[in-house]
PDB file of C-alpha atoms in Angstrom:
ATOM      1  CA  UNK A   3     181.391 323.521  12.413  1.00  0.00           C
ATOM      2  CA  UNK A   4     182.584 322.642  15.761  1.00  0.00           C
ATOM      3  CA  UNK A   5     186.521 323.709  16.044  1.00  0.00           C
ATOM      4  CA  UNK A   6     189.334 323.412  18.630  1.00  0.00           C
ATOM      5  CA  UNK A   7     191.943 326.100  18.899  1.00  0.00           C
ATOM      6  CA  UNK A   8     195.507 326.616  19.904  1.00  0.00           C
ATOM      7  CA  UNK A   9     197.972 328.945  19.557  1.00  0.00           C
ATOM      8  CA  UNK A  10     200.448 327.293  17.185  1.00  0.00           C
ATOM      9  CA  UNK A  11     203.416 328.879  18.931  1.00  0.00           C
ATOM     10  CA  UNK A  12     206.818 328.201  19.209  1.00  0.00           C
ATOM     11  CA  UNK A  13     206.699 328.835  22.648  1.00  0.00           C
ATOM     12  CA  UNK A  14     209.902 329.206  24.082  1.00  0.00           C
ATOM     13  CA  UNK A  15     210.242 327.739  27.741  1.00  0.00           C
ATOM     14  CA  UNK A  16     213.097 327.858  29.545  1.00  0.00           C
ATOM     15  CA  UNK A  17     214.102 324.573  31.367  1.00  0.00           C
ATOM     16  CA  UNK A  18     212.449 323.953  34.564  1.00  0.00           C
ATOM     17  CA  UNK A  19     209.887 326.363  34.021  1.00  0.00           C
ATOM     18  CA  UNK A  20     206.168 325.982  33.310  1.00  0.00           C
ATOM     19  CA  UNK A  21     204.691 325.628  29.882  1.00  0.00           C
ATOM     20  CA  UNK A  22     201.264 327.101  29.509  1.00  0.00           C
ATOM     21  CA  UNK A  23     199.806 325.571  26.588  1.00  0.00           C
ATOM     22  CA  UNK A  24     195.663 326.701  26.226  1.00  0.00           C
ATOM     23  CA  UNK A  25     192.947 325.339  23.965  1.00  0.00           C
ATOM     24  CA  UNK A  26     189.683 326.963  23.011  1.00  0.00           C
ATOM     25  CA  UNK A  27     186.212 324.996  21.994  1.00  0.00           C
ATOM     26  CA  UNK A  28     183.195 325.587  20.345  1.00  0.00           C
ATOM     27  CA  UNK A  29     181.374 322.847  20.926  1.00  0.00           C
ATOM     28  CA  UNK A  30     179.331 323.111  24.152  1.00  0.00           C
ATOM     29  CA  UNK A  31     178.260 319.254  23.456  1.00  0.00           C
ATOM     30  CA  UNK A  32     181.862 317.970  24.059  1.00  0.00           C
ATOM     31  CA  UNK A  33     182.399 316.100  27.140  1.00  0.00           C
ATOM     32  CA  UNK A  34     185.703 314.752  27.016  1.00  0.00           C
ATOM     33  CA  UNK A  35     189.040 316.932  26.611  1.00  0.00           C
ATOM     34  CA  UNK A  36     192.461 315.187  25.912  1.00  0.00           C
ATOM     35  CA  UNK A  37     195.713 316.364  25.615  1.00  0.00           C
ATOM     36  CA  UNK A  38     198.564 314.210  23.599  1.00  0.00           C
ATOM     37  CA  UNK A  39     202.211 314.824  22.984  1.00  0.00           C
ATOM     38  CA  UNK A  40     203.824 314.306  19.505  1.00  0.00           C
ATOM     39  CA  UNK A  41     207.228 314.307  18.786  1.00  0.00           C
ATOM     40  CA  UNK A  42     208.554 315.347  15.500  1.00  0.00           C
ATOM     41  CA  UNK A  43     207.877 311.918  13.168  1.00  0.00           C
ATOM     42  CA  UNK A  44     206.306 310.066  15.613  1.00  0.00           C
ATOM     43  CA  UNK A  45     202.609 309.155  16.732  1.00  0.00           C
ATOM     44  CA  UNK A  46     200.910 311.375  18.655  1.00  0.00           C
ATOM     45  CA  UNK A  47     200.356 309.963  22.712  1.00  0.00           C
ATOM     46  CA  UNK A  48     198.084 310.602  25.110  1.00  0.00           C
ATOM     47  CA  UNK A  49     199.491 312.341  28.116  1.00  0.00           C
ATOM     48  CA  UNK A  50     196.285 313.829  30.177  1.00  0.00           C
ATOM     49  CA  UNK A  51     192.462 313.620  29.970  1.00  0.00           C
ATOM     50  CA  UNK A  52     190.196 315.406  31.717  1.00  0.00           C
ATOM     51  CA  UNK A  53     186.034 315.468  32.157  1.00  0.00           C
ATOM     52  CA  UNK A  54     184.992 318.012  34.919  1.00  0.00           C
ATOM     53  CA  UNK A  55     185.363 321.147  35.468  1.00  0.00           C
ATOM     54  CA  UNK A  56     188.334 321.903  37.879  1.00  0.00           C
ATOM     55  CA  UNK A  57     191.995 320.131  37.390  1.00  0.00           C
ATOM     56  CA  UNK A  58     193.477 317.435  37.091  1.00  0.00           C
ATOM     57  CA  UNK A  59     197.100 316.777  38.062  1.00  0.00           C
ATOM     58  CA  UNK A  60     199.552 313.566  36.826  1.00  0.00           C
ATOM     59  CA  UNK A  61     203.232 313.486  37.556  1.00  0.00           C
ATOM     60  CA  UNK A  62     204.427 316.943  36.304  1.00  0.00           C
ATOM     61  CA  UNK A  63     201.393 317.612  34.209  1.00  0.00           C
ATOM     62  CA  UNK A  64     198.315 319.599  34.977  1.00  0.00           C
ATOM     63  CA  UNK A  65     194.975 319.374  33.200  1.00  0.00           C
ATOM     64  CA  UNK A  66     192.417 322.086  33.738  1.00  0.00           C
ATOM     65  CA  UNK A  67     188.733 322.872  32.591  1.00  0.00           C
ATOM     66  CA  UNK A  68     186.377 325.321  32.262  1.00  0.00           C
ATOM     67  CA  UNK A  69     182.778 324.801  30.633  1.00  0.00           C
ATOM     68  CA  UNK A  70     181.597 327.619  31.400  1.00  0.00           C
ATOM     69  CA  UNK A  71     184.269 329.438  29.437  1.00  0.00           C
ATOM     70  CA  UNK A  72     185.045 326.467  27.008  1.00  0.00           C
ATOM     71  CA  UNK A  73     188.712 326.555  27.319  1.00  0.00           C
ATOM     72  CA  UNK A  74     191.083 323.637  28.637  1.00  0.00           C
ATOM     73  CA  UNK A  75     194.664 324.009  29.651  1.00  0.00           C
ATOM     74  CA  UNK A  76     197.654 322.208  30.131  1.00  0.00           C
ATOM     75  CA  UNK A  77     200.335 323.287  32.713  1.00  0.00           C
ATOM     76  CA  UNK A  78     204.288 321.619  32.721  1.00  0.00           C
ATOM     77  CA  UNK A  79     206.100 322.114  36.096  1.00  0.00           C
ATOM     78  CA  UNK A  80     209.819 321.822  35.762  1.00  0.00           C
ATOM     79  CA  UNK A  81     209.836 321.517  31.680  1.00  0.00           C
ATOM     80  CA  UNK A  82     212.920 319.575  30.524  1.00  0.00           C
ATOM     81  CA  UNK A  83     214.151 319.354  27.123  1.00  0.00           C
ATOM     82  CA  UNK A  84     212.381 316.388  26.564  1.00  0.00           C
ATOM     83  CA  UNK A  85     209.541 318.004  26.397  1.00  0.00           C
ATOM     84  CA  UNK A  86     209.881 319.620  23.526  1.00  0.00           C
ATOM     85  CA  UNK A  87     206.876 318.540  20.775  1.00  0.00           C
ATOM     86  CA  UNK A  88     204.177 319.451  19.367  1.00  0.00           C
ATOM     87  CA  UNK A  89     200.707 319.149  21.827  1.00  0.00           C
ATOM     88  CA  UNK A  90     197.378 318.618  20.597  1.00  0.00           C
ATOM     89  CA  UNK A  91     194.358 319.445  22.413  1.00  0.00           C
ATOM     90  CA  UNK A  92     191.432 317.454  21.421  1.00  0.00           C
ATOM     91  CA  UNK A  93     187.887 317.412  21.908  1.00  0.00           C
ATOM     92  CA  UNK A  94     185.422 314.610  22.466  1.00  0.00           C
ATOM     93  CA  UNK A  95     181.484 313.964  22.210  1.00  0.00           C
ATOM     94  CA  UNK A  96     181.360 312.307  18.963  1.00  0.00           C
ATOM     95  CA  UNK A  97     184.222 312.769  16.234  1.00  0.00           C
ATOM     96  CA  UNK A  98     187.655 313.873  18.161  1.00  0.00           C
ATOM     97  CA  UNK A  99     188.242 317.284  17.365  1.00  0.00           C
ATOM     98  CA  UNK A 100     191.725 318.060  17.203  1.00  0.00           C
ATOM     99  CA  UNK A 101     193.571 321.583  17.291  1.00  0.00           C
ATOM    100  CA  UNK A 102     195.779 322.752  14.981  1.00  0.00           C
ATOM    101  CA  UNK A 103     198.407 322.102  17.693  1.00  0.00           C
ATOM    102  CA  UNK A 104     200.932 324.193  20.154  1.00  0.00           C
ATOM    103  CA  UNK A 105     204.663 323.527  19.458  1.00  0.00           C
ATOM    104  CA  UNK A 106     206.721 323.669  22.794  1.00  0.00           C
ATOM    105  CA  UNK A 107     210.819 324.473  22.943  1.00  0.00           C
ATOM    106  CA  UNK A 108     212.660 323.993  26.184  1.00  0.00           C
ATOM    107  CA  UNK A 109     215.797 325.730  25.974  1.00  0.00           C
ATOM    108  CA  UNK A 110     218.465 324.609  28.402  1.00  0.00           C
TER     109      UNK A 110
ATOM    110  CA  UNK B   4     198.879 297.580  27.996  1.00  0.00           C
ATOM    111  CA  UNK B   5     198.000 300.083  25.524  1.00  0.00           C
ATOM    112  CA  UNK B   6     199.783 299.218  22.135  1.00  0.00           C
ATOM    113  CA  UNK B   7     198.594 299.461  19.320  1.00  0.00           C
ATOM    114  CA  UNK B   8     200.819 298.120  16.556  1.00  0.00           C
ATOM    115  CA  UNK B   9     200.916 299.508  13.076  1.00  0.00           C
ATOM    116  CA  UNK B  10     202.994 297.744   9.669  1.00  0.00           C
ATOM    117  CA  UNK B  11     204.922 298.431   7.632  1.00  0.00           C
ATOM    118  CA  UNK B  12     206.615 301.400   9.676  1.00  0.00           C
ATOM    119  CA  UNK B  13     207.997 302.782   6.225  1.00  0.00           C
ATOM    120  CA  UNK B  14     206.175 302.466   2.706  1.00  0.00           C
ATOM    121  CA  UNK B  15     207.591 303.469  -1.052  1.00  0.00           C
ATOM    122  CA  UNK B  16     205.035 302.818  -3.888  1.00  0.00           C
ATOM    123  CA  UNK B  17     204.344 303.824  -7.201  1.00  0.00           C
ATOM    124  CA  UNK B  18     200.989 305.484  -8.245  1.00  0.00           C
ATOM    125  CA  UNK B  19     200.386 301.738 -10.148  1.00  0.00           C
ATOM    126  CA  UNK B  20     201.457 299.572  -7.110  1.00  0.00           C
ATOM    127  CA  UNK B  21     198.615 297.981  -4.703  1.00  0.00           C
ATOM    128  CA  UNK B  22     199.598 297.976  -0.857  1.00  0.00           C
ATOM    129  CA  UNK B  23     198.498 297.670   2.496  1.00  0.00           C
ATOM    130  CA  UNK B  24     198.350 298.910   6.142  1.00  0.00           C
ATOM    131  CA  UNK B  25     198.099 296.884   8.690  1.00  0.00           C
ATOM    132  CA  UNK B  26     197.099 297.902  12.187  1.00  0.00           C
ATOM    133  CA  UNK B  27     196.484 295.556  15.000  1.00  0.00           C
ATOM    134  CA  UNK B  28     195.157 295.948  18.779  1.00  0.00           C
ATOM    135  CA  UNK B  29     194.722 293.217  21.818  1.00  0.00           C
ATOM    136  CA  UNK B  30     193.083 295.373  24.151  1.00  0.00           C
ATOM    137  CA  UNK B  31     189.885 294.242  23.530  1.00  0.00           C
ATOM    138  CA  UNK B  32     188.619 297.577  22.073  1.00  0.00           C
ATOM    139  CA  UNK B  33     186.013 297.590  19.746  1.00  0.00           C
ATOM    140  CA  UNK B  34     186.178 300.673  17.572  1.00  0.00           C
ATOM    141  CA  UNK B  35     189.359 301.190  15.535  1.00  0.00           C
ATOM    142  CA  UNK B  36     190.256 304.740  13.428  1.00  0.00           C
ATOM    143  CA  UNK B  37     192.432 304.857  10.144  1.00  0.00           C
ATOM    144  CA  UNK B  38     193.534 309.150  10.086  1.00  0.00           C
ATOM    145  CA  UNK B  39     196.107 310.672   7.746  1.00  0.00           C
ATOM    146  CA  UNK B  40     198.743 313.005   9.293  1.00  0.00           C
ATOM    147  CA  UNK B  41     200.620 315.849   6.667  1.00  0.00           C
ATOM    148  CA  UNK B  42     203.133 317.880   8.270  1.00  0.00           C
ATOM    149  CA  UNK B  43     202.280 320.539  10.758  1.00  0.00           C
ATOM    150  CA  UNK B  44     198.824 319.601  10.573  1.00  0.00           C
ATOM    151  CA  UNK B  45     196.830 317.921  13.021  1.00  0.00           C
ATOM    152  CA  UNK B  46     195.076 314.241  12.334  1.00  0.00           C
ATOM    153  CA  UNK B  47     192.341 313.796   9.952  1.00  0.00           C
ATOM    154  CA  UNK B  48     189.697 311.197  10.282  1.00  0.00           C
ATOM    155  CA  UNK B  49     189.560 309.302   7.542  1.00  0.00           C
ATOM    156  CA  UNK B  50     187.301 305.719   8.716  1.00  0.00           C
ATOM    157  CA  UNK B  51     185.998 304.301  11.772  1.00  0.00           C
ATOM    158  CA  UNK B  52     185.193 300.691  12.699  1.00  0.00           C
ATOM    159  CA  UNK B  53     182.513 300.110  15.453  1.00  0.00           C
ATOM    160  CA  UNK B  54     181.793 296.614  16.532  1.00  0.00           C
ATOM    161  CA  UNK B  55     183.859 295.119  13.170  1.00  0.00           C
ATOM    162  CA  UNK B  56     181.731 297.435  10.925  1.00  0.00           C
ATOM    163  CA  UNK B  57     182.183 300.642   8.996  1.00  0.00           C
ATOM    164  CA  UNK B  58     180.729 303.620  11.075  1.00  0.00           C
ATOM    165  CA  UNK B  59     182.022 306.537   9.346  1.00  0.00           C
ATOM    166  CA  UNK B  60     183.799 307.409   6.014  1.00  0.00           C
ATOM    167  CA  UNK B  61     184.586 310.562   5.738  1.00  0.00           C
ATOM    168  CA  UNK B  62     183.913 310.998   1.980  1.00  0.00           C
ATOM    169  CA  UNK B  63     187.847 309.175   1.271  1.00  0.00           C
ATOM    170  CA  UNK B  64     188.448 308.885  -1.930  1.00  0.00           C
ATOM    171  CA  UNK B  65     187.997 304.950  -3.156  1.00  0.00           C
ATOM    172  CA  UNK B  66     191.638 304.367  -3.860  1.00  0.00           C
ATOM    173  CA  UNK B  67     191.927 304.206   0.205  1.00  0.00           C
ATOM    174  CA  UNK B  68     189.318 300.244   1.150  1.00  0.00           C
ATOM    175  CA  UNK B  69     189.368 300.039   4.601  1.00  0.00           C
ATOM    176  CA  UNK B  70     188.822 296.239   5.856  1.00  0.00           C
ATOM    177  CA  UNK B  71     188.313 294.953   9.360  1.00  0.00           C
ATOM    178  CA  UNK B  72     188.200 291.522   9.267  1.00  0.00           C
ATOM    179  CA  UNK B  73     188.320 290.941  13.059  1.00  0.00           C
ATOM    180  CA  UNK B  74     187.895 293.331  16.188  1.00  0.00           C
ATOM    181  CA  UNK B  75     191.948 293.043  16.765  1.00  0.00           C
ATOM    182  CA  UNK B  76     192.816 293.722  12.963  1.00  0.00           C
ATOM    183  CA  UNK B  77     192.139 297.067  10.809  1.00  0.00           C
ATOM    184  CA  UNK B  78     193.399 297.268   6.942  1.00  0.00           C
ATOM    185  CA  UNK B  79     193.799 299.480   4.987  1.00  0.00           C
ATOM    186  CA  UNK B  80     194.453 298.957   1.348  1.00  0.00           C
ATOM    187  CA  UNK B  81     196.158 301.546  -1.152  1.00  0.00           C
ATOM    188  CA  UNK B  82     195.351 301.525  -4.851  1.00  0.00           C
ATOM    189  CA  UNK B  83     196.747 304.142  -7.614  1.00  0.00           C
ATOM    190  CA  UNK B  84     197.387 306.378  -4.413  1.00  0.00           C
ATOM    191  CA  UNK B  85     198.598 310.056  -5.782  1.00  0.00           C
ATOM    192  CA  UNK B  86     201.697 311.972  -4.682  1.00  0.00           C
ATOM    193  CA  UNK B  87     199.437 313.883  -2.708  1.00  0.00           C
ATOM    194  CA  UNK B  88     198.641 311.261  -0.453  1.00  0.00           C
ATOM    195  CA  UNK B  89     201.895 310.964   0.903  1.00  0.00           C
ATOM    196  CA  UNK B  90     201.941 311.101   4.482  1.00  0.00           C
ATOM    197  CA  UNK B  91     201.709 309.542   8.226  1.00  0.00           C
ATOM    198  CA  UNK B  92     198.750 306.966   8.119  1.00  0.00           C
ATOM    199  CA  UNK B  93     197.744 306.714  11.979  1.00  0.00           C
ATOM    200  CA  UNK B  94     195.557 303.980  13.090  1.00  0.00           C
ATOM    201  CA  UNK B  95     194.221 303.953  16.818  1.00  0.00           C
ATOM    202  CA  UNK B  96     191.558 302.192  19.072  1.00  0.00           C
ATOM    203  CA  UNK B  97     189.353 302.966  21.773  1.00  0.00           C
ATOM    204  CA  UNK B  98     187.845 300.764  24.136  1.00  0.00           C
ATOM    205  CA  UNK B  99     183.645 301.048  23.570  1.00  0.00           C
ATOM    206  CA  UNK B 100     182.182 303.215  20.809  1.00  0.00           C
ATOM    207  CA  UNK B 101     183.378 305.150  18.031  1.00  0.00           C
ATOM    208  CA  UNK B 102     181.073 307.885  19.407  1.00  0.00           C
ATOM    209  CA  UNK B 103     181.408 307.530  22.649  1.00  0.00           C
ATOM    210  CA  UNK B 104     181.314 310.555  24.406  1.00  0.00           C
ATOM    211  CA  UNK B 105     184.031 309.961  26.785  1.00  0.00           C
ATOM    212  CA  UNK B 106     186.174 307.412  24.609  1.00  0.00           C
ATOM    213  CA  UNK B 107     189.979 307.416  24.961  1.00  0.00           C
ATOM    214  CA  UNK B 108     191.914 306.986  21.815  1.00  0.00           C
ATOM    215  CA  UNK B 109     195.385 305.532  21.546  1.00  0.00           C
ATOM    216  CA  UNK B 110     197.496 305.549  18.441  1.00  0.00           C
ATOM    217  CA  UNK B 111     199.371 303.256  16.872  1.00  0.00           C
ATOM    218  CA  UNK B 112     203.457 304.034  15.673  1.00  0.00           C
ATOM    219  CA  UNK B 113     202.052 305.066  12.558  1.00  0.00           C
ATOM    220  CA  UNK B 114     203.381 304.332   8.651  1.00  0.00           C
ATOM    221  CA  UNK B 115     205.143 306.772   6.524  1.00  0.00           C
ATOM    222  CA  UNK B 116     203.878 306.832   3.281  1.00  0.00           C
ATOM    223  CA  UNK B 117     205.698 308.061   0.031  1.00  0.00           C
ATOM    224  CA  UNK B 118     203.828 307.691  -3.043  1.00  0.00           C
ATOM    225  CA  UNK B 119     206.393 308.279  -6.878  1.00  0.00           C
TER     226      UNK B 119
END
């Protein structure tokens, strides 16, 4: 059973701090690692994806990935209150696996 | 350009009614996704189309008849759904193969389903 993991949270951030958000895997097949943002009642959208090991930086966001360790993070510089959704970290190679998802809060 | 567009946006229908979903993409990808969203919960798979053909069903009940009748259009019709099956149908399309190992998918809006 491959599975992705997340901490559901809340986690609490206060504005125009970073946001840690970090995702486990299982699958040592997967190749491809995406991140997407989704707003209560909305679709979810793809913010950052990421295929080596090492990061990956765009705008405010930071990907990063380890293999070796099978984990894959997400970093937020200067979080602002729109940032507050729910992320999903997803795994591909195949079937995307999604994780259960890490709600974000970024209190003024 | 990465839309994907999804209709209706909102959908009310009785366990008797017959509907459908309609999902369209023009950026010339070829494998198109129908997953169902509950709350708090993360997408689930539900069908993919590779190349205008049915790749995977994952074991969805028959009352849900997926229909791709061209690589920019993806169906899905709704038959004596349950209240159950209420919930954020999410269709999305990425640009090679359903199984691609490095495939980006992008989701459509989505439709809100309520089923009386």
């Amino acid at each position: 059973q491959k599975e992705v993991e997340q901490n559901s949270g809340p986690l609490s951030v206060p504005e125009g701090a970073i946001a840690s958000l970090n995702c486990t895997y299982s699958d040592r097949g997967s190749q491809s690692f995406f991140w997407y943002r989704q707003y209560s009642g909305k679709s979810p959208e793809l913010i950052m994806s990421i295929y080596s090991n090492g990061d990956k930086e765009d705008g405010r966001f930071t990907a990063q990935l380890n293999k070796a360790s099978q984990y894959v993070s997400l970093l937020i510089r200067d979080s602002q209150p729109s940032d507050s959704a729910t992320y999903l970290c997803a795994a591909g190679g195949g079937k995307l696996q999604f994780g259960a998802g890490t709600q974000v809060v970024v209190t003024p | 350009d990465t839309e994907v567009t999804q209709t209706p946006k909102h959908l009310v229908m009785g366990m008797t009614n017959k509907k459908s979903l309609k999902c369209e993409q023009h950026m010339g990808h070829r494998a198109m996704y129908w997953y169902k969203q509950k709350a708090k919960k993360p997408p689930e798979l539900m069908f993919v189309y590779s190349y205008e053909k049915l790749s995977i069903n994952e074991s969805v009940p028959s009352r849900f008849s997926p229909e791709c009748p061209n690589s920019s259009l993806l169906n899905l019709h709704l038959h004596a759904l349950q209240p159950e099956d209420s919930a954020l149908y999410l269709c999305a399309s990425s640009q090679v193969d359903a199984l691609a190992s490095t495939d980006t998918q992008y989701f459509g809006p989505g439709t809100r389903l309520t089923v009386l």
